[in-house]
Short mmCIF file of C-alpha atoms in Angstrom, two decimals:
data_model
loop_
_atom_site.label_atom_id
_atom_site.label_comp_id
_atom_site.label_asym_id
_atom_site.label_seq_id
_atom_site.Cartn_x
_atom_site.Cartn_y
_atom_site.Cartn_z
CA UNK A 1 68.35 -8.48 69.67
CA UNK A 2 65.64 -7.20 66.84
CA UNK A 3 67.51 -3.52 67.24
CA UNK A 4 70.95 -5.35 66.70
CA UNK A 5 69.37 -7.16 63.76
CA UNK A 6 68.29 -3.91 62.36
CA UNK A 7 71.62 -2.13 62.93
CA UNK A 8 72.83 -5.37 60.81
CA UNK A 9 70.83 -5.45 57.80
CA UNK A 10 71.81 -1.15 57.21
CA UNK A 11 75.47 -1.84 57.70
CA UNK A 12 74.79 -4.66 54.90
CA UNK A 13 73.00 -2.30 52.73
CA UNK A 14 75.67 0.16 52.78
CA UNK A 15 78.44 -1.94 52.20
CA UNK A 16 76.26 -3.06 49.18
CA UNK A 17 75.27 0.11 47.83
CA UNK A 18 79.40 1.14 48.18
CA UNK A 19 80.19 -1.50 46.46
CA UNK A 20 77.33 -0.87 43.53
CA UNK A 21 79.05 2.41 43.56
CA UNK A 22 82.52 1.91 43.32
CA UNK A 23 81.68 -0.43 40.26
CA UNK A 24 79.93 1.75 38.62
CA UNK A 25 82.56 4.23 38.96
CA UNK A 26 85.06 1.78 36.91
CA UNK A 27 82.63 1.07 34.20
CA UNK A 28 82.15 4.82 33.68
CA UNK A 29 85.76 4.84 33.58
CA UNK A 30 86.37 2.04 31.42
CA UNK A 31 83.55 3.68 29.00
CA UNK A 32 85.21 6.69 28.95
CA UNK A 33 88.23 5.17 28.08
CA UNK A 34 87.13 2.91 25.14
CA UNK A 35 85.41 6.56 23.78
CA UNK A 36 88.26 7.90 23.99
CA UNK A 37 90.27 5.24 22.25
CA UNK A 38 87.64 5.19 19.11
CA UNK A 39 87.99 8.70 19.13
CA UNK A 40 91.61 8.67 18.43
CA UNK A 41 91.34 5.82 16.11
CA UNK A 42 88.28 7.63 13.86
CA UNK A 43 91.28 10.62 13.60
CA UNK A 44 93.52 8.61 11.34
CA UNK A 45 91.29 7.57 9.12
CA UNK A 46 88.74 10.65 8.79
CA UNK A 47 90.18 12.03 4.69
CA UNK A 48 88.57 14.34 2.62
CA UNK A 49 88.85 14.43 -1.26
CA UNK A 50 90.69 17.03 -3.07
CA UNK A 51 91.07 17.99 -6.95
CA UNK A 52 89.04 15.33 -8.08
CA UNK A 53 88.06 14.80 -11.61
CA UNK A 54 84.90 14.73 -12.69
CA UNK A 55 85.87 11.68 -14.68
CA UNK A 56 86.02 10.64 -11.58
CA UNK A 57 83.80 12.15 -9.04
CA UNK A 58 80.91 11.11 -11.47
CA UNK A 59 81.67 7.79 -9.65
CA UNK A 60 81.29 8.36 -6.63
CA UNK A 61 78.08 7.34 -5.59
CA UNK A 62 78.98 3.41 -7.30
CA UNK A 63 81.86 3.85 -4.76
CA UNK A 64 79.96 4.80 -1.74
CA UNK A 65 77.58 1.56 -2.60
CA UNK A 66 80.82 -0.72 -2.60
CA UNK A 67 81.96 0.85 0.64
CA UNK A 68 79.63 0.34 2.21
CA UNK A 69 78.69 -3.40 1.14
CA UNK A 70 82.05 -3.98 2.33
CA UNK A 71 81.32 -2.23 6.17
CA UNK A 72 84.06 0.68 4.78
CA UNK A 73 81.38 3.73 4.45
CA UNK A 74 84.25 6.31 5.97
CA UNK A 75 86.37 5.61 3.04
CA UNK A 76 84.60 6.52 0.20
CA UNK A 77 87.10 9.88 -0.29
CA UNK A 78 90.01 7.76 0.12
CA UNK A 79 88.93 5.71 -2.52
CA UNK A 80 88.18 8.32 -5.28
CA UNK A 81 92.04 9.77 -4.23
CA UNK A 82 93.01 6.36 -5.47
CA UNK A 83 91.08 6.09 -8.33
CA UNK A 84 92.87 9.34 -9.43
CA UNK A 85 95.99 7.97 -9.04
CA UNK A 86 95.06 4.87 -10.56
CA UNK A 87 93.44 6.08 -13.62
CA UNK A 88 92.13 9.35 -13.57
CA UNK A 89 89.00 8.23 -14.60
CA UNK A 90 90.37 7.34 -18.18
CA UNK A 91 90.50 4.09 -18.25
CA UNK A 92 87.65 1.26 -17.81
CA UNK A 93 89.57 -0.51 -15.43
CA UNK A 94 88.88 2.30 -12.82
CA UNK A 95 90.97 1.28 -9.67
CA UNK A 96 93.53 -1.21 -12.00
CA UNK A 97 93.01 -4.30 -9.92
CA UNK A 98 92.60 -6.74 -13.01
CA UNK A 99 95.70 -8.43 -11.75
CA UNK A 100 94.85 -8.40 -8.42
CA UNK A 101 92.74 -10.97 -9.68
CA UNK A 102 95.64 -12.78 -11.38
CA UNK A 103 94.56 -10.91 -14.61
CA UNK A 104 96.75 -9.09 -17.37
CA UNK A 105 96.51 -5.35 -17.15
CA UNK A 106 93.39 -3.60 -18.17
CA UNK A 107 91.50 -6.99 -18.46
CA UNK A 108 88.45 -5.38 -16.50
CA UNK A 109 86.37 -3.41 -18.97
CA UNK A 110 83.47 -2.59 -17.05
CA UNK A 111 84.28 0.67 -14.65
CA UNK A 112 81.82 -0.73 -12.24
CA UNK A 113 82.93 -4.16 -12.27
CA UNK A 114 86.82 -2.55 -11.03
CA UNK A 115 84.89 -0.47 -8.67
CA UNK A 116 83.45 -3.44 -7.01
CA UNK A 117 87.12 -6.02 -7.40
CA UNK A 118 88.52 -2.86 -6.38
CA UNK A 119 86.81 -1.76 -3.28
CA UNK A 120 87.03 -5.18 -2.16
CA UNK A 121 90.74 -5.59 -2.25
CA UNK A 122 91.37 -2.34 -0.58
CA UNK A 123 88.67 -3.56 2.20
CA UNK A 124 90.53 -6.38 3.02
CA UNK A 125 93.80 -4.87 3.91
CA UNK A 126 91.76 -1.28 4.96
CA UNK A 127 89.61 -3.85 7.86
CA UNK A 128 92.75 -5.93 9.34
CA UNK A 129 94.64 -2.30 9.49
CA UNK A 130 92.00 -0.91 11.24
CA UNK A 131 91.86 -3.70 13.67
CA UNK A 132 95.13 -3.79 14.22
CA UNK A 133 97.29 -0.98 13.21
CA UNK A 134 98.14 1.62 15.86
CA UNK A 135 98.57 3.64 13.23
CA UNK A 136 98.53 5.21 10.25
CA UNK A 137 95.78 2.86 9.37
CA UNK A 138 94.48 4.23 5.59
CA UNK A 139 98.16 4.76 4.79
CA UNK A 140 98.60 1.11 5.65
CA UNK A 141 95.95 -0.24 3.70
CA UNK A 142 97.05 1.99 0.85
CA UNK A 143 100.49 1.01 -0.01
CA UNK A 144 98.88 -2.79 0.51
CA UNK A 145 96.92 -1.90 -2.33
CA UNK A 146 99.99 -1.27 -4.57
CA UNK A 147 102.19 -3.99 -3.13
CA UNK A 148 99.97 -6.71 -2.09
CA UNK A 149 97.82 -8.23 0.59
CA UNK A 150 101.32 -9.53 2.51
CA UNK A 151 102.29 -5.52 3.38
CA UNK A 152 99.22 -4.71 5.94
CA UNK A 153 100.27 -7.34 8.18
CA UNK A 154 103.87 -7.21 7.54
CA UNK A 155 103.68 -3.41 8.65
CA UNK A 156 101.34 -3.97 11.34
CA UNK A 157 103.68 -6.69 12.92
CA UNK A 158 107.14 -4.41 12.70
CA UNK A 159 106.03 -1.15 13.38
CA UNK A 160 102.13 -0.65 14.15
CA UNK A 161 101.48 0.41 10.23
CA UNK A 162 102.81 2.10 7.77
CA UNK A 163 105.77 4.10 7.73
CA UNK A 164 107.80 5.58 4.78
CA UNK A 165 111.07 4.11 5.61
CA UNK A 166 109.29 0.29 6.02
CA UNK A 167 107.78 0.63 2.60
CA UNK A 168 111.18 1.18 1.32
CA UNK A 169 112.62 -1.54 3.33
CA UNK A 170 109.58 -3.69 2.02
CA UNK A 171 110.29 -2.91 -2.00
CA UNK A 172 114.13 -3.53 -0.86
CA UNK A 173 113.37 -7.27 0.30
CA UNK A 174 111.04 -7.98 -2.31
CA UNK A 175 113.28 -6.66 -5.10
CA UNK A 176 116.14 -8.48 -3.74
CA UNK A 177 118.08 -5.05 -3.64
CA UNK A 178 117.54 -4.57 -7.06
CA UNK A 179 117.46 -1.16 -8.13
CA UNK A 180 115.62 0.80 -10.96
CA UNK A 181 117.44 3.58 -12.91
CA UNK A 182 115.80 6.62 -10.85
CA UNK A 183 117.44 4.44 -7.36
CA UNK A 184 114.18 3.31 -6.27
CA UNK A 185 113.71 -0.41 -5.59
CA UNK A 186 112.48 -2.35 -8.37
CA UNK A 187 109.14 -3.07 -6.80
CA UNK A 188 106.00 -1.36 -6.82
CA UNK A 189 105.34 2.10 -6.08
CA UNK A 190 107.22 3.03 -2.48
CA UNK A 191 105.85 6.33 -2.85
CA UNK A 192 102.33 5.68 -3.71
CA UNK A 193 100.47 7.11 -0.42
CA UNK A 194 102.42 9.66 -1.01
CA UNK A 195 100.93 10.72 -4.71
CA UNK A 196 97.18 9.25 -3.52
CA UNK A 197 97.76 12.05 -0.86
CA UNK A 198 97.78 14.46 -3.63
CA UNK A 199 94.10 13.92 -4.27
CA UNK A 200 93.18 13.61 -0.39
CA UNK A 201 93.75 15.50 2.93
CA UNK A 202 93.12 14.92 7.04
CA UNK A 203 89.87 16.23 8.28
CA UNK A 204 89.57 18.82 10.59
CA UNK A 205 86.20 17.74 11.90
CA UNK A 206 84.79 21.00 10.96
CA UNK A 207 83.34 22.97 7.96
CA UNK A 208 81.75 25.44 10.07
CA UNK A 209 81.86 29.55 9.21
CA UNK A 210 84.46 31.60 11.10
CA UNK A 211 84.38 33.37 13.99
CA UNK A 212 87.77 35.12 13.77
CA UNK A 213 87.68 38.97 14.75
CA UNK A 214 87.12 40.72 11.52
CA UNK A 215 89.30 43.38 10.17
CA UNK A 216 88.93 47.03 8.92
CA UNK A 217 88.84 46.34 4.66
CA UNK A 218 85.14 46.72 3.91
CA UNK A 219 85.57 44.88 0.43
CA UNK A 220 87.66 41.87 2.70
CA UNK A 221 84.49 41.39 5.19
CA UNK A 222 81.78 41.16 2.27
CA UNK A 223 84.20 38.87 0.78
CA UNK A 224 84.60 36.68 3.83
CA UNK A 225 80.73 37.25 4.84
CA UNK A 226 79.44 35.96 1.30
CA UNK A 227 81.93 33.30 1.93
CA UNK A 228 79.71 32.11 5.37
CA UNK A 229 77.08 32.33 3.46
CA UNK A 230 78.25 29.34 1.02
CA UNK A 231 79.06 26.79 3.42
CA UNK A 232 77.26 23.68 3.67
CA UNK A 233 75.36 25.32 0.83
CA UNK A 234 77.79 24.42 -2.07
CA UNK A 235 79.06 21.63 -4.13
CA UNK A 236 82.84 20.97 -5.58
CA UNK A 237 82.89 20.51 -9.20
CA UNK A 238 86.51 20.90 -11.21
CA UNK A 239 85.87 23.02 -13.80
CA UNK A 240 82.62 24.29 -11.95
CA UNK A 241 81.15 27.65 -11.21
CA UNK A 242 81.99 29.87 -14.67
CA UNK A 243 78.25 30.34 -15.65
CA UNK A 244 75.50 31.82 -14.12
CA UNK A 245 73.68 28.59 -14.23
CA UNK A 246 76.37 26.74 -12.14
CA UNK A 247 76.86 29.84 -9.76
CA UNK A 248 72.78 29.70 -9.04
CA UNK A 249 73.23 25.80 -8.07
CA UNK A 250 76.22 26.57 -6.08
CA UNK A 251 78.50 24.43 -8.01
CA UNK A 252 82.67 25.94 -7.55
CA UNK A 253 85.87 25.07 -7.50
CA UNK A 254 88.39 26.51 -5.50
CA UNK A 255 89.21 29.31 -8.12
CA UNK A 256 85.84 29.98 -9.30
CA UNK A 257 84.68 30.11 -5.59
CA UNK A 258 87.06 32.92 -5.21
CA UNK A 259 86.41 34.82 -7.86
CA UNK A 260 82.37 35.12 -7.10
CA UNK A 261 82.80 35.95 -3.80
CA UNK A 262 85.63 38.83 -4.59
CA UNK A 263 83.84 40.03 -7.39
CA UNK A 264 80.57 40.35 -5.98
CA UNK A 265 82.77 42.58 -3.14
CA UNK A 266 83.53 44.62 -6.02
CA UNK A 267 86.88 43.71 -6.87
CA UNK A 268 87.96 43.13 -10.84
CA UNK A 269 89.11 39.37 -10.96
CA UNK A 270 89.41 39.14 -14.30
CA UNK A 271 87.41 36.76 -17.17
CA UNK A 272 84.97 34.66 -14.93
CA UNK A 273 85.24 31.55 -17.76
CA UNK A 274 89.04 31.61 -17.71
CA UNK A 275 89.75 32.25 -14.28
CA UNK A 276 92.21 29.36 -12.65
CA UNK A 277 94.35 29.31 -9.39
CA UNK A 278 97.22 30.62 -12.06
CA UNK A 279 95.25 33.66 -12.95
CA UNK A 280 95.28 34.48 -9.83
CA UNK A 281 98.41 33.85 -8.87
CA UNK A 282 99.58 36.66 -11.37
CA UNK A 283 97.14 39.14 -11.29
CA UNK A 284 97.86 40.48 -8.02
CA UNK A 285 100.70 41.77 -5.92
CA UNK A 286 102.81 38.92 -4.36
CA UNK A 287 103.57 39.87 -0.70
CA UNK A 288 106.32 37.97 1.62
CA UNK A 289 104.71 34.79 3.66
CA UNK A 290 105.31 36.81 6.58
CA UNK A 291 103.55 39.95 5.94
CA UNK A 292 100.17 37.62 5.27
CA UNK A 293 96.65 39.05 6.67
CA UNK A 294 93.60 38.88 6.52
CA UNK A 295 91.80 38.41 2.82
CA UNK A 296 95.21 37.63 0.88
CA UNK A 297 94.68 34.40 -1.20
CA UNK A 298 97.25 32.01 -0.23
CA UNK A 299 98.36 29.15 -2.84
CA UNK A 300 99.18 25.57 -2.66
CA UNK A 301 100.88 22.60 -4.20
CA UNK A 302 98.62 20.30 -4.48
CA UNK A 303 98.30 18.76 -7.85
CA UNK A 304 101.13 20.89 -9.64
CA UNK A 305 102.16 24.07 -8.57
CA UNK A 306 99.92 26.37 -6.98
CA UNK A 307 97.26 23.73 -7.99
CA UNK A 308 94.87 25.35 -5.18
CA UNK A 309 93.82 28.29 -3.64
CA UNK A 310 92.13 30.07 -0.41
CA UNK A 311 91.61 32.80 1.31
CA UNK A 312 93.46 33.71 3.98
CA UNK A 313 91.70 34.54 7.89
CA UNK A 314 93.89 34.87 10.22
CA UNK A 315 95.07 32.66 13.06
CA UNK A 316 96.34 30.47 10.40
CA UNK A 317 93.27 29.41 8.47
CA UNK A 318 91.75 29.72 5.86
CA UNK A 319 88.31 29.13 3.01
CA UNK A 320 89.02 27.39 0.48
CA UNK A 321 86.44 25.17 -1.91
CA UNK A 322 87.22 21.45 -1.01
CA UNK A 323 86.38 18.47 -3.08
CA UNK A 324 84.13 16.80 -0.39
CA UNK A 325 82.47 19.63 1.09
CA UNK A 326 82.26 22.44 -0.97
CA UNK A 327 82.93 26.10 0.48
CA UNK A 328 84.83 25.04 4.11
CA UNK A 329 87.28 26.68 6.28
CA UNK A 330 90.59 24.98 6.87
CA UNK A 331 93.69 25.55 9.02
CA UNK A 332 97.67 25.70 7.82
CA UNK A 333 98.46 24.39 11.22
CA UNK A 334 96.45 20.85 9.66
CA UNK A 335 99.41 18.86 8.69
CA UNK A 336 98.12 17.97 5.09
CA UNK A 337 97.63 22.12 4.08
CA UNK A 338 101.27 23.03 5.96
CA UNK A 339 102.56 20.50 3.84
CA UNK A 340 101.49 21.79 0.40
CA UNK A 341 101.53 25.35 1.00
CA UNK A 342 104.09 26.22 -1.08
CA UNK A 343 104.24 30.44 0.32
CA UNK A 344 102.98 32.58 -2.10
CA UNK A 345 100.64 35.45 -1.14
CA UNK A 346 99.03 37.16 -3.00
CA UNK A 347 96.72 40.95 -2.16
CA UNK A 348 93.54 41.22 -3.33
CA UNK A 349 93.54 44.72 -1.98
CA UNK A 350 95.00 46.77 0.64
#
């Protein structure tokens, strides 16, 4: 009797410990999951900042402060692409929400007071988008900003979030069909993430120094090695990096970066406190898309034409100088870069 007992109490254990087991397995499952899920949710709304102002990016700390009194810290980019569209930075009413408050235009006259109205507004359609959008959550809160709190959740509830075609249909109902002169809608801005996005691009998650197989150019390499040697050591500034004093502090932009780091390869880029992405765009040979390697600077459309510039790696990226993180290597395969590079190529050297 004690033996069968015995034999009892380890079947019991067992069954117990399976169980324990098998439960555990599901929450590491479930876990997994839910990882996975903020993973995929962090993508659509990690932006960097690009051609910013320094009318503008002299704000940016005021902005980080609001975002994150208002639990929106991954934002802050976002935010100064909006202020450019806004106001560039010349205007006291920064982020033009003075009727957002039910306020003729421009009555805000303290920047920091529209920074904090504004950050605030955008929070409140930015939070319920990230909530509940399945998508294309900053976009969503965006064009809210420009139309109105009633967008997010109008979005949200038709399609997931924003999509071009809904903030047409949007402006369409709201205008009552009405139509301006250039055949857009008579309300709001239906292209307005669209122009933000000129000041702001996805993320790649990585501003790390290459590791692409170099080539045979000796003046290339150094130019691509003292390249490595700027990132995460460098700071975006438009207008940045044409004296000594700047290049010593590691202050660029994009077409002052280039020119240090080909010039100090020993190539002949021209005036150092003229130099702009259009300088270079002329003062080399132009080669066919097709025909691009490594070292040729490629060009992009992002505020004007060829309003940017990098140099090309192969395997379809690229360094380039970027607003939010300085010297950083970025890919043509990331939707925001395929969409603005506008093809030219230019050699540096053969």
């Amino acid at each position: 009797m004690k033996a069968y007992k015995k034999i009892l109490k380890w079947i019991t254990i067992i069954k117990l410990g399976t169980i324990s087991l098998v439960v555990l397995v599901i929450f590491s499952t479930i876990g997994g999951l839910v990882s996975t899920n903020k993973k995929s949710s962090s993508s659509d709304t990690d932006f960097s900042a690009i051609n910013i102002s320094p009318e503008v990016e002299m704000y940016r700390s005021a902005v980080k402060k609001e975002a994150e009194a208002n639990g929106i810290p991954e934002t802050v980019d976002v935010l100064l692409a909006l202020i450019m569209q806004e106001s560039g930075g010349r205007h006291a009413d920064l982020m033009q929400c003075s009727e957002s408050q039910g306020w003729p235009p421009n009555t805000i006259t303290d920047p920091y007071e529209s920074i904090k109205i504004g950050v605030k507004y955008f929070a409140g359609n930015y939070l319920l988008a990230r909530e509940k959008a399945t998508k294309n959550k900053i976009e969503t809160a965006l064009q809210a900003y420009n139309y109105g709190n009633g967008f997010a959740s109008w979005s949200i509830d038709r399609e997931g979030g924003w999509t071009q075609e809904n903030a047409i249909q949007f402006a369409k109902e709201k205008s009552g069909g009405r139509q301006r002169s250039n055949g857009e809608y008579a309300y709001g801005d239906q292209k307005y993430v669209e122009h933000v996005m000129r000041y702001a691009q996805p993320s790649n998650g990585s501003n790390g120094g290459t590791s692409i197989q170099p080539g045979g150019n000796k003046v290339i390499e150094n130019a691509i090695k003292f390249s490595n040697e700027l990132v995460g050591k460098t700071t975006y500034v438009y207008g940045g990096g044409r004296n000594q004093n700047d290049i010593n502090r590691g202050v660029f932009d994009c077409s002052s970066y280039i020119h240090y780091v080909y010039t100090k390869a020993g190539i002949d880029m021209g005036e150092l406190s003229s130099v702009t992405t259009h300088t270079l765009a002329t003062k080399f040979k132009t080669i066919p898309t097709e025909q691009m390697k490594r070292g040729d600077l490629v060009f992009f459309d992002t505020d004007g034409r060829n309003g940017h510039i990098g140099i090309y790696l192969g395997e379809r990226q690229f360094f380039n100088c970027e607003t939010s993180k300085g010297v950083a290597i970025a890919s043509l395969d990331n939707p925001y870069w395929s969409g603005v590079f506008n093809g030219l190529v230019v050699r540096v050297t053969e």
